[in-house]
Short mmCIF file of C-alpha atoms in Angstrom, two decimals:
data_model
loop_
_atom_site.label_atom_id
_atom_site.label_comp_id
_atom_site.label_asym_id
_atom_site.label_seq_id
_atom_site.Cartn_x
_atom_site.Cartn_y
_atom_site.Cartn_z
CA MET A 1 107.57 106.17 223.54
CA THR A 2 106.36 105.72 227.11
CA GLU A 3 106.59 102.35 228.82
CA THR A 4 106.67 100.72 232.24
CA VAL A 5 109.29 98.00 232.07
CA SER A 6 109.32 96.59 235.65
CA GLU A 7 106.73 95.88 238.34
CA ASN A 8 109.21 96.22 241.19
CA SER A 9 107.88 99.09 243.33
CA GLU A 10 110.67 99.24 245.91
CA VAL A 11 112.56 102.02 244.12
CA THR A 12 111.38 103.77 240.97
CA VAL A 13 113.88 105.07 238.42
CA LEU A 14 112.80 107.25 235.48
CA LEU A 15 115.00 107.10 232.36
CA VAL A 16 114.68 110.17 230.10
CA ASP A 17 116.48 110.43 226.73
CA ASP A 18 115.41 111.23 223.18
CA ASN A 19 117.88 108.62 221.86
CA PRO A 20 116.34 105.11 221.81
CA GLN A 21 119.77 103.50 221.85
CA ASN A 22 120.74 105.36 225.03
CA LEU A 23 117.47 104.33 226.69
CA LYS A 24 118.11 100.72 225.74
CA VAL A 25 121.61 100.80 227.21
CA LEU A 26 120.31 102.35 230.46
CA TYR A 27 117.52 99.81 230.66
CA GLU A 28 119.89 96.87 230.11
CA THR A 29 122.20 98.27 232.76
CA LEU A 30 119.52 98.56 235.47
CA LYS A 31 116.92 95.92 234.58
CA ASP A 32 118.27 93.22 236.91
CA LYS A 33 118.94 95.50 239.86
CA GLY A 34 115.43 95.30 241.35
CA TYR A 35 114.28 98.77 240.33
CA ARG A 36 110.90 99.72 238.92
CA LEU A 37 111.94 101.35 235.62
CA LEU A 38 110.00 104.02 233.75
CA ILE A 39 111.01 105.29 230.28
CA ALA A 40 110.31 108.63 228.58
CA ASN A 41 111.75 109.93 225.29
CA GLU A 42 110.86 113.62 225.71
CA GLY A 43 110.35 116.26 228.41
CA GLU A 44 106.56 116.48 228.66
CA LYS A 45 106.20 112.72 229.01
CA ALA A 46 108.94 112.72 231.64
CA LEU A 47 107.09 115.35 233.66
CA ASP A 48 103.85 113.40 233.40
CA LEU A 49 105.46 110.14 234.58
CA ALA A 50 107.28 111.89 237.41
CA HIS A 51 104.07 113.56 238.57
CA ARG A 52 102.16 110.25 238.58
CA HIS A 53 104.80 107.87 239.97
CA HIS A 54 107.15 110.04 242.09
CA PRO A 55 110.40 108.26 241.17
CA GLU A 56 113.30 108.36 243.60
CA VAL A 57 115.90 108.82 240.81
CA ILE A 58 115.58 110.46 237.39
CA LEU A 59 118.37 109.90 234.84
CA LEU A 60 117.82 112.96 232.64
CA ASP A 61 119.47 113.76 229.30
CA ILE A 62 120.29 117.46 228.88
CA MET A 63 120.31 117.76 225.08
CA MET A 64 116.70 117.04 224.01
CA PRO A 65 114.49 118.77 221.41
CA GLU A 66 111.56 121.03 222.38
CA MET A 67 112.31 120.87 226.13
CA ASP A 68 115.89 120.29 227.26
CA GLY A 69 116.93 118.64 230.50
CA TYR A 70 117.53 121.95 232.28
CA GLU A 71 113.90 123.02 231.81
CA VAL A 72 112.63 119.58 232.82
CA CYS A 73 114.70 119.74 236.02
CA GLU A 74 113.54 123.26 236.79
CA ARG A 75 109.88 122.27 236.44
CA LEU A 76 110.41 119.12 238.49
CA LYS A 77 111.89 121.13 241.36
CA ALA A 78 109.08 123.70 241.14
CA ASP A 79 106.43 121.02 241.67
CA PRO A 80 106.12 120.06 245.42
CA GLN A 81 105.16 116.50 244.42
CA THR A 82 108.39 115.91 242.48
CA ALA A 83 110.77 118.36 244.15
CA ASP A 84 112.47 115.67 246.22
CA CYS A 85 113.43 113.45 243.24
CA ALA A 86 117.17 113.01 242.71
CA VAL A 87 117.91 114.33 239.20
CA VAL A 88 121.09 112.91 237.67
CA PHE A 89 122.03 114.68 234.42
CA LEU A 90 123.30 112.67 231.43
CA SER A 91 125.25 114.59 228.79
CA ALA A 92 128.15 114.40 226.43
CA LEU A 93 128.96 117.97 227.38
CA ASP A 94 132.09 118.21 229.46
CA ASP A 95 131.68 121.92 230.09
CA LEU A 96 132.15 123.15 233.65
CA GLN A 97 129.53 125.85 233.16
CA ALA A 98 126.99 123.24 232.00
CA LYS A 99 127.59 121.25 235.18
CA VAL A 100 127.31 124.35 237.37
CA LYS A 101 124.03 125.27 235.70
CA GLY A 102 122.65 121.79 236.29
CA PHE A 103 123.52 121.88 239.98
CA SER A 104 122.08 125.38 240.35
CA LEU A 105 118.73 124.14 239.02
CA GLY A 106 118.60 121.41 241.66
CA GLY A 107 120.44 118.56 240.02
CA ALA A 108 121.92 115.98 242.38
CA ASP A 109 124.66 114.50 240.16
CA TYR A 110 126.20 114.48 236.70
CA ILE A 111 127.22 111.51 234.48
CA SER A 112 129.14 112.15 231.29
CA LYS A 113 128.50 110.25 228.07
CA PRO A 114 129.61 107.73 227.08
CA PHE A 115 128.86 106.39 230.57
CA GLN A 116 130.16 103.29 232.25
CA SER A 117 127.63 100.72 233.50
CA GLN A 118 129.23 100.33 236.93
CA GLU A 119 129.22 104.10 237.40
CA VAL A 120 125.52 104.33 236.53
CA ILE A 121 124.65 101.43 238.84
CA ALA A 122 126.64 102.88 241.74
CA ARG A 123 125.25 106.40 241.43
CA VAL A 124 121.66 105.27 241.02
CA LYS A 125 121.98 103.02 244.08
CA THR A 126 123.47 105.82 246.19
CA HIS A 127 120.88 108.43 245.22
CA ALA A 128 118.00 105.94 245.53
CA GLN A 129 119.04 105.09 249.09
CA VAL A 130 119.40 108.76 250.02
CA ILE A 131 115.99 109.73 248.58
CA ARG A 132 114.33 106.69 250.14
CA LEU A 133 115.72 107.58 253.56
CA GLU A 134 114.76 111.21 253.15
CA ARG A 135 111.20 110.26 252.21
CA GLU A 136 110.93 107.86 255.14
CA LEU A 137 112.21 110.60 257.44
CA GLN A 138 109.73 113.09 256.01
CA ALA A 139 106.90 110.59 256.40
CA ARG A 140 107.93 109.96 260.00
CA ASN A 141 108.12 113.70 260.65
CA ARG A 142 104.65 114.16 259.19
CA GLU A 143 103.39 111.31 261.36
CA LEU A 144 104.97 112.83 264.46
CA GLN A 145 103.62 116.25 263.59
CA GLY A 146 100.19 114.73 263.11
CA ASP A 147 100.43 112.92 266.45
CA GLN A 148 101.62 116.12 268.09
CA ALA A 149 98.77 118.10 266.56
CA ARG A 150 96.21 115.49 267.65
CA ILE A 151 97.62 115.47 271.18
CA LEU A 152 97.66 119.25 271.43
CA ASN A 153 94.16 119.48 269.98
CA SER A 154 92.80 116.88 272.41
CA ILE A 155 94.31 118.44 275.54
CA SER A 156 91.76 120.38 277.56
CA GLU A 157 94.39 122.73 278.95
CA GLY A 158 95.40 125.83 277.03
CA ILE A 159 98.93 125.76 275.60
CA TYR A 160 100.98 128.70 274.34
CA GLY A 161 104.36 128.82 272.68
CA LEU A 162 105.98 132.20 273.45
CA ASN A 163 109.12 133.80 272.13
CA GLU A 164 111.58 135.54 274.43
CA ASP A 165 109.50 138.74 274.30
CA GLY A 166 106.31 136.94 275.33
CA ILE A 167 104.73 137.07 271.86
CA ILE A 168 102.38 134.11 271.25
CA GLU A 169 103.77 132.01 268.38
CA PHE A 170 101.50 129.02 268.92
CA ALA A 171 98.15 128.39 270.63
CA ASN A 172 96.18 125.14 270.75
CA PRO A 173 92.37 124.95 270.32
CA ALA A 174 91.82 124.71 274.09
CA ALA A 175 93.55 128.08 274.54
CA GLY A 176 91.08 129.59 272.08
CA MET A 177 88.13 128.03 273.91
CA ILE A 178 89.30 129.34 277.28
CA MET A 179 89.95 132.77 275.83
CA GLY A 180 86.64 132.83 273.95
CA CYS A 181 88.16 133.69 270.55
CA PRO A 182 89.68 131.97 267.49
CA VAL A 183 93.24 130.71 267.82
CA GLU A 184 94.26 132.96 264.91
CA ASP A 185 93.36 136.00 267.00
CA LEU A 186 95.80 134.94 269.72
CA VAL A 187 98.89 134.30 267.61
CA GLY A 188 101.10 137.37 267.32
CA LYS A 189 99.79 139.07 270.44
CA SER A 190 101.67 139.72 273.68
CA PHE A 191 100.86 137.12 276.30
CA PHE A 192 101.33 139.71 279.04
CA ASP A 193 99.17 142.44 277.51
CA LEU A 194 96.47 139.91 276.65
CA HIS A 195 96.15 138.28 280.04
CA PHE A 196 97.17 140.84 282.68
CA SER A 197 95.79 144.33 283.17
CA THR A 198 98.94 145.42 285.02
CA ALA A 199 101.29 144.47 282.18
CA SER A 200 102.08 148.10 281.35
CA ASP A 201 102.76 149.04 284.99
CA SER A 202 105.36 146.50 286.14
CA GLU A 203 106.75 143.92 283.76
CA ASP A 204 109.27 142.37 286.15
CA ASN A 205 106.66 140.84 288.46
CA LEU A 206 104.40 139.48 285.72
CA PRO A 207 103.79 135.72 285.61
CA VAL A 208 105.91 133.84 283.01
CA MET A 209 108.20 136.86 282.51
CA ALA A 210 111.06 135.16 284.38
CA THR A 211 110.61 132.05 282.24
CA CYS A 212 110.78 134.00 278.96
CA ARG A 213 113.77 136.12 279.93
CA GLN A 214 115.71 134.04 282.46
CA GLY A 215 114.62 130.47 281.78
CA VAL A 216 113.10 130.02 285.26
CA ALA A 217 110.21 127.54 285.37
CA GLU A 218 107.08 128.72 287.19
CA ASN A 219 103.93 127.17 288.62
CA GLN A 220 101.13 129.20 290.21
CA ARG A 221 97.54 128.44 291.16
CA ASP A 222 94.53 130.69 291.63
CA ILE A 223 95.97 133.62 289.71
CA ARG A 224 93.62 135.96 287.89
CA MET A 225 93.95 136.03 284.09
CA LEU A 226 91.93 137.97 281.52
CA ARG A 227 90.00 136.65 278.52
CA ALA A 228 89.92 138.31 275.12
CA ASP A 229 86.79 140.27 276.09
CA GLY A 230 88.44 141.62 279.25
CA SER A 231 86.59 139.39 281.73
CA GLY A 232 88.67 137.62 284.34
CA PHE A 233 88.91 134.04 285.53
CA PRO A 234 90.95 132.18 288.17
CA ALA A 235 93.67 130.10 286.54
CA GLU A 236 96.49 127.71 287.23
CA TYR A 237 99.52 127.80 284.95
CA ARG A 238 102.88 126.11 284.47
CA SER A 239 105.62 127.65 282.35
CA THR A 240 108.82 125.96 281.21
CA PRO A 241 111.71 127.50 279.26
CA LYS A 242 111.98 126.76 275.54
CA LEU A 243 115.63 125.83 274.95
CA ASP A 244 117.63 125.02 271.82
CA ASP A 245 121.21 123.88 272.54
CA GLU A 246 120.91 125.58 275.94
CA GLU A 247 119.94 128.86 274.25
CA LEU A 248 116.72 130.40 275.56
CA HIS A 249 114.04 131.02 272.92
CA GLY A 250 111.01 131.80 275.08
CA ALA A 251 108.58 129.65 277.04
CA VAL A 252 105.85 127.04 276.81
CA VAL A 253 102.84 127.92 278.98
CA VAL A 254 100.15 125.44 280.00
CA PHE A 255 97.13 127.01 281.72
CA ARG A 256 93.56 126.16 282.66
CA ASP A 257 90.44 127.80 284.03
CA ILE A 258 89.89 126.56 287.60
CA THR A 259 86.60 128.38 288.27
CA THR A 260 84.61 125.14 288.58
CA GLU A 261 87.40 123.47 290.54
CA LEU A 262 87.45 126.28 293.12
CA GLU A 263 83.66 126.18 293.39
CA ASN A 264 83.81 122.41 293.99
CA GLU A 265 86.53 122.87 296.60
CA GLN A 266 84.42 125.45 298.39
CA ALA A 267 81.38 123.18 298.22
CA LEU A 268 83.48 120.33 299.63
CA GLU A 269 84.76 122.56 302.42
CA ASP A 270 81.19 123.63 303.23
CA ALA A 271 80.12 119.98 303.27
CA ARG A 272 82.99 119.11 305.60
CA ALA A 273 82.01 121.95 307.91
CA MET A 274 78.42 120.70 307.93
CA VAL A 275 79.55 117.14 308.67
CA GLN A 276 81.74 118.40 311.48
CA GLU A 277 78.85 120.42 312.90
CA GLN A 278 76.58 117.38 312.76
CA ARG A 279 79.29 115.23 314.31
CA ASP A 280 79.69 117.71 317.17
CA GLN A 281 75.92 117.85 317.64
CA LEU A 282 75.70 114.05 317.75
CA ALA A 283 78.55 113.90 320.24
CA HIS A 284 76.88 116.53 322.40
CA THR A 285 73.61 114.59 322.27
CA SER A 286 75.47 111.45 323.25
CA ARG A 287 77.01 113.24 326.25
CA LEU A 288 73.59 114.49 327.34
CA SER A 289 72.29 110.93 327.06
CA THR A 290 75.18 109.71 329.19
CA MET A 291 74.48 112.38 331.77
CA GLY A 292 70.84 111.33 331.85
CA GLU A 293 71.86 107.77 332.60
CA MET A 294 74.27 108.93 335.33
CA ALA A 295 71.99 111.61 336.77
CA ALA A 296 70.87 109.64 339.83
CA GLY A 297 74.44 108.80 340.75
CA PHE A 298 75.59 112.38 340.37
CA ALA A 299 72.65 113.62 342.39
CA HIS A 300 73.83 111.34 345.18
CA GLU A 301 77.43 112.56 344.71
CA VAL A 302 76.41 116.22 345.02
CA ASN A 303 73.92 115.55 347.81
CA GLN A 304 76.60 114.13 350.11
CA PRO A 305 78.68 117.35 350.45
CA LEU A 306 75.51 119.44 350.55
CA THR A 307 74.19 117.35 353.46
CA ALA A 308 77.53 117.69 355.22
CA ILE A 309 77.48 121.46 354.70
CA THR A 310 73.99 121.64 356.18
CA ASN A 311 75.01 119.64 359.25
CA TYR A 312 78.22 121.64 359.82
CA ALA A 313 76.27 124.89 359.42
CA ARG A 314 73.81 123.79 362.15
CA VAL A 315 76.70 122.89 364.45
CA ALA A 316 78.26 126.30 363.83
CA LYS A 317 74.97 128.05 364.66
CA ARG A 318 74.65 126.15 367.93
CA MET A 319 78.21 126.99 368.86
CA MET A 320 77.64 130.64 368.11
CA GLY A 321 74.54 130.60 370.33
CA LYS A 322 76.62 129.84 373.43
CA GLU A 323 77.71 132.66 375.73
CA GLN A 324 81.36 131.85 375.22
CA PRO A 325 81.71 129.95 371.91
CA ASP A 326 84.83 127.89 371.26
CA LEU A 327 86.31 129.95 368.41
CA GLY A 328 88.88 127.29 367.53
CA LEU A 329 86.20 124.63 367.17
CA LEU A 330 84.02 127.10 365.27
CA GLN A 331 86.91 127.81 362.86
CA GLU A 332 87.43 124.09 362.35
CA THR A 333 83.72 123.61 361.62
CA LEU A 334 83.67 126.45 359.09
CA ASP A 335 86.78 124.97 357.41
CA LYS A 336 84.86 121.74 356.99
CA VAL A 337 81.96 123.66 355.44
CA GLU A 338 84.38 125.23 352.99
CA ALA A 339 85.99 121.87 352.14
CA GLN A 340 82.61 120.26 351.45
CA SER A 341 81.58 123.19 349.26
CA HIS A 342 84.77 122.75 347.25
CA ARG A 343 83.99 119.06 346.90
CA ALA A 344 80.50 119.81 345.56
CA SER A 345 81.90 122.51 343.29
CA GLU A 346 84.47 120.09 341.82
CA ILE A 347 81.76 117.52 341.05
CA ILE A 348 79.62 120.16 339.35
CA ARG A 349 82.67 121.49 337.47
CA ARG A 350 83.40 118.05 335.99
CA ILE A 351 79.76 117.65 334.98
CA ARG A 352 79.60 121.06 333.31
CA ARG A 353 82.91 120.52 331.52
CA PHE A 354 81.78 117.15 330.20
CA MET A 355 78.40 118.44 329.01
CA LYS A 356 79.61 121.55 327.19
CA LYS A 357 80.32 121.58 323.47
CA PRO A 358 84.07 121.43 322.82
CA ALA A 359 85.80 124.59 321.70
CA THR A 360 87.14 124.80 318.20
CA GLY A 361 90.64 123.42 317.87
CA LYS A 362 92.74 120.87 319.70
CA GLU A 363 95.01 121.09 322.71
CA ILE A 364 98.23 119.49 323.85
CA LEU A 365 97.07 116.98 326.46
CA SER A 366 98.69 114.90 329.16
CA VAL A 367 97.29 111.40 328.76
CA PRO A 368 97.78 110.37 332.42
CA GLY A 369 95.90 113.46 333.64
CA LEU A 370 93.11 112.93 331.12
CA LEU A 371 92.63 109.29 332.09
CA GLU A 372 92.69 110.06 335.82
CA ASP A 373 90.07 112.77 335.34
CA THR A 374 87.95 110.25 333.42
CA ARG A 375 88.39 107.63 336.15
CA GLN A 376 87.12 110.06 338.76
CA PHE A 377 84.20 110.90 336.54
CA ALA A 378 83.36 107.19 336.30
CA GLU A 379 83.30 106.65 340.09
CA VAL A 380 79.50 106.76 340.04
CA ASP A 381 79.43 103.88 337.54
CA MET A 382 81.98 101.97 339.62
CA ARG A 383 79.65 102.05 342.61
CA ASN A 384 76.53 101.32 340.56
CA ASN A 385 78.20 98.29 338.94
CA GLU A 386 80.11 97.25 342.04
CA GLY A 387 83.32 97.24 340.07
CA GLY A 388 86.71 98.90 339.96
CA ILE A 389 89.01 100.70 337.56
CA GLU A 390 92.79 100.35 337.38
CA VAL A 391 94.77 102.90 335.34
CA GLN A 392 98.26 101.97 334.12
CA VAL A 393 100.27 104.48 332.10
CA GLU A 394 103.64 103.83 330.52
CA ASP A 395 106.51 105.93 331.87
CA SER A 396 107.57 108.99 329.85
CA LEU A 397 104.43 108.88 327.78
CA PRO A 398 104.44 111.85 325.35
CA ASP A 399 101.66 114.41 325.21
CA VAL A 400 99.03 114.12 322.48
CA LEU A 401 97.22 116.67 320.33
CA ALA A 402 93.45 116.26 320.65
CA ASP A 403 90.18 117.70 321.92
CA PRO A 404 90.04 116.84 325.67
CA ILE A 405 86.22 116.76 325.92
CA GLN A 406 85.79 114.46 322.93
CA VAL A 407 88.59 112.11 324.00
CA GLN A 408 87.20 111.97 327.53
CA GLN A 409 83.77 111.16 326.11
CA VAL A 410 85.23 108.20 324.19
CA ALA A 411 87.22 106.92 327.17
CA LEU A 412 84.21 107.26 329.51
CA ASN A 413 81.95 105.45 327.07
CA LEU A 414 84.36 102.52 326.78
CA ILE A 415 84.89 102.38 330.58
CA ARG A 416 81.14 102.42 331.31
CA ASN A 417 80.56 99.63 328.76
CA ALA A 418 83.39 97.62 330.35
CA LEU A 419 81.94 98.08 333.86
CA GLU A 420 78.49 96.97 332.70
CA ALA A 421 79.95 93.93 330.89
CA THR A 422 81.95 92.96 333.98
CA ARG A 423 78.87 93.18 336.22
CA SER A 424 76.80 91.14 333.70
CA ALA A 425 79.37 88.34 333.86
CA GLY A 426 79.39 88.42 337.67
CA ALA A 427 83.16 89.09 337.64
CA ALA A 428 85.04 91.07 340.27
CA THR A 429 88.18 91.82 338.26
CA PRO A 430 88.65 95.59 337.80
CA VAL A 431 88.47 97.19 334.38
CA GLU A 432 92.00 97.80 333.11
CA VAL A 433 92.68 101.17 331.47
CA SER A 434 96.18 101.47 330.03
CA ALA A 435 98.13 103.84 327.79
CA ARG A 436 101.41 103.27 325.97
CA ARG A 437 103.35 104.62 323.05
CA CYS A 438 102.52 103.03 319.71
CA GLY A 439 105.25 103.70 317.14
CA ASP A 440 106.71 107.16 316.66
CA HIS A 441 103.52 109.00 315.91
CA CYS A 442 100.76 107.89 318.27
CA VAL A 443 99.70 106.82 321.75
CA ARG A 444 97.41 103.83 322.22
CA VAL A 445 94.76 103.85 324.97
CA GLN A 446 93.19 100.49 325.82
CA VAL A 447 90.16 99.53 327.91
CA ARG A 448 90.10 95.84 328.89
CA ASP A 449 87.39 94.01 330.81
CA HIS A 450 86.77 90.41 331.92
CA GLY A 451 83.08 90.42 331.14
CA ILE A 452 80.87 88.43 328.83
CA GLY A 453 82.71 89.51 325.67
CA VAL A 454 81.32 90.24 322.20
CA ALA A 455 79.64 87.65 320.01
CA GLU A 456 81.67 86.83 316.86
CA GLU A 457 78.79 87.70 314.55
CA ALA A 458 78.55 91.16 316.16
CA GLU A 459 82.21 92.13 315.78
CA GLU A 460 81.96 93.53 312.25
CA LYS A 461 79.01 95.76 313.18
CA LEU A 462 80.34 97.10 316.49
CA PHE A 463 81.03 100.58 315.17
CA HIS A 464 78.06 100.79 312.81
CA PRO A 465 75.38 103.37 313.64
CA PHE A 466 72.27 102.03 315.41
CA HIS A 467 73.80 98.63 316.09
CA THR A 468 73.68 97.70 319.80
CA THR A 469 73.93 94.63 322.02
CA LYS A 470 72.05 96.34 324.86
CA ASP A 471 68.32 95.88 325.33
CA GLU A 472 67.72 99.60 325.82
CA GLY A 473 70.65 100.98 323.82
CA MET A 474 70.33 103.35 320.86
CA GLY A 475 73.41 102.09 319.02
CA ILE A 476 75.10 105.48 318.68
CA GLY A 477 77.75 105.13 321.42
CA LEU A 478 80.52 103.26 319.56
CA ALA A 479 79.62 104.88 316.24
CA THR A 480 80.03 108.28 317.89
CA CYS A 481 83.31 107.17 319.46
CA ARG A 482 84.64 106.17 316.06
CA SER A 483 83.66 109.51 314.55
CA LEU A 484 85.25 111.45 317.43
CA ILE A 485 88.54 109.53 317.33
CA GLN A 486 88.85 109.82 313.56
CA ALA A 487 88.32 113.57 313.96
CA GLN A 488 91.40 113.58 316.22
CA GLY A 489 93.46 111.83 313.51
CA GLY A 490 93.41 108.46 315.27
CA GLU A 491 91.80 105.04 314.90
CA ILE A 492 89.58 102.90 317.12
CA GLY A 493 89.06 99.16 317.17
CA TYR A 494 88.25 95.96 319.04
CA GLU A 495 90.34 92.91 319.94
CA ARG A 496 89.17 89.58 321.32
CA PRO A 497 91.41 88.57 324.28
CA ASP A 498 92.40 84.91 324.45
CA ASP A 499 91.24 84.60 328.07
CA GLY A 500 87.79 86.13 327.51
CA GLY A 501 86.26 89.52 327.98
CA ALA A 502 86.66 92.39 325.57
CA CYS A 503 89.38 94.86 324.67
CA PHE A 504 88.64 98.18 322.97
CA TRP A 505 91.43 100.55 321.97
CA PHE A 506 91.95 103.90 320.30
CA THR A 507 94.98 105.90 319.19
CA LEU A 508 95.80 109.61 319.40
CA PRO A 509 98.51 111.52 317.51
CA VAL A 510 101.61 112.51 319.45
CA SER A 511 101.99 116.26 319.72
CA GLY A 512 104.62 117.55 317.30
CA ALA A 513 105.03 114.23 315.44
CA GLU A 514 104.49 115.35 311.85
CA GLY A 515 104.40 113.29 308.66
CA GLY A 516 103.26 109.96 310.11
CA LEU A 517 100.00 108.10 310.28
CA CYS A 518 98.45 107.39 313.67
CA ALA A 519 97.26 103.87 312.94
CA PRO A 520 97.04 100.58 314.84
CA GLU A 521 100.05 98.31 315.10
CA GLU A 522 100.23 95.43 312.65
#
């Protein structure tokens, strides 16, 4: 007979015996213990029930006609779907050899007839718990393996598992895609021979070799690796040792093709170079524009020493025309000619230096000297705007690292704006140019005027291109200043003083101060 005698599906127990009385006793013993009970009175039916229901525990009689319990157990263990069932033999045999044979076929336990109810209950409970835990563990392992496989299959980077000799034991699908061949073709091959043409020449210096043999993790970028067809590609890889109880068993290698990444980096670098070139061109254009505005003043500046030279030269000619010229006075006159020529030359030198395109790279600059040079350059604007400039520099101010021409252009632009604003307000207070240390990493330069100030609605747009508050302005001055200062690694901004006027500032990085940001104070 074959019968299902309980609907409890927590734990399934299969009772197998050709004796109806024995089956009844087993059933009565276990029926109230919460098990789902299945009954079979011969071997074939037992195998069928086990295959369909996968019981945790099988109580199996040895002495049965046609197919004894040993054969049933052997066939159960040979079937992957029933191999994990706990087979507990039931037999009146008390022969040691019979027990040994049962265990050798995969039996888990042995109960002698006539059996005691408490013994059957205890052994079934123990084996049911063990099998249940084993099945839960196996299910969890399968779940983890499935998760691991899904993760490895979804990763876009190639992954290898290598043994200590560098033989590929595992490769994920991404490795096959990068290599341009099926994953099966990679497994079993030498990682070194597959990816590096110099593998046969010098093994010690090969990438990943130290990881496989010494357990040293590696990480390299832009290294040339070979594909299955022999073509090369730039790659980045990371290798970590594969350890089991601190024993080295090879390496795990994660690698990727960085061809596109390198191309993008080069394109970005080219774009940066183009932006820098355009920035320099705009700055140069701005300087030429400034020189155009200051041309009349500079013409007057240069004309003064030239006029003096002309006059002194005429005096010298008249003195030389006398019968007995005063050589001392003639020497003094010629010295004055030389002094005036130096004065004109210095003016022209400053103009030429300001107008030229800056050389590539930055210099270590003295801020006081730079600001004084700028103040002298702005003397024309001082006279044109009937104003003054006061320079105040903090003691022991450190040198900065910047481009002198570009920084001078920014400072001159801010000073000229301040002089014009002061004149527009009819004020006589000089423009204040100051420099002080700002934190550990930068120097702050500030230009303060007592002019008409900046309208509140215009503050946010001050440094935007083509925004201007001047009737004839182009709106590129402050935008260019911002670009130039940011190129130095500094910042530029505006503050509204409480007592009126305007205050513009910019920062420059201190020479040798590494690892900090040159930003405004909070």
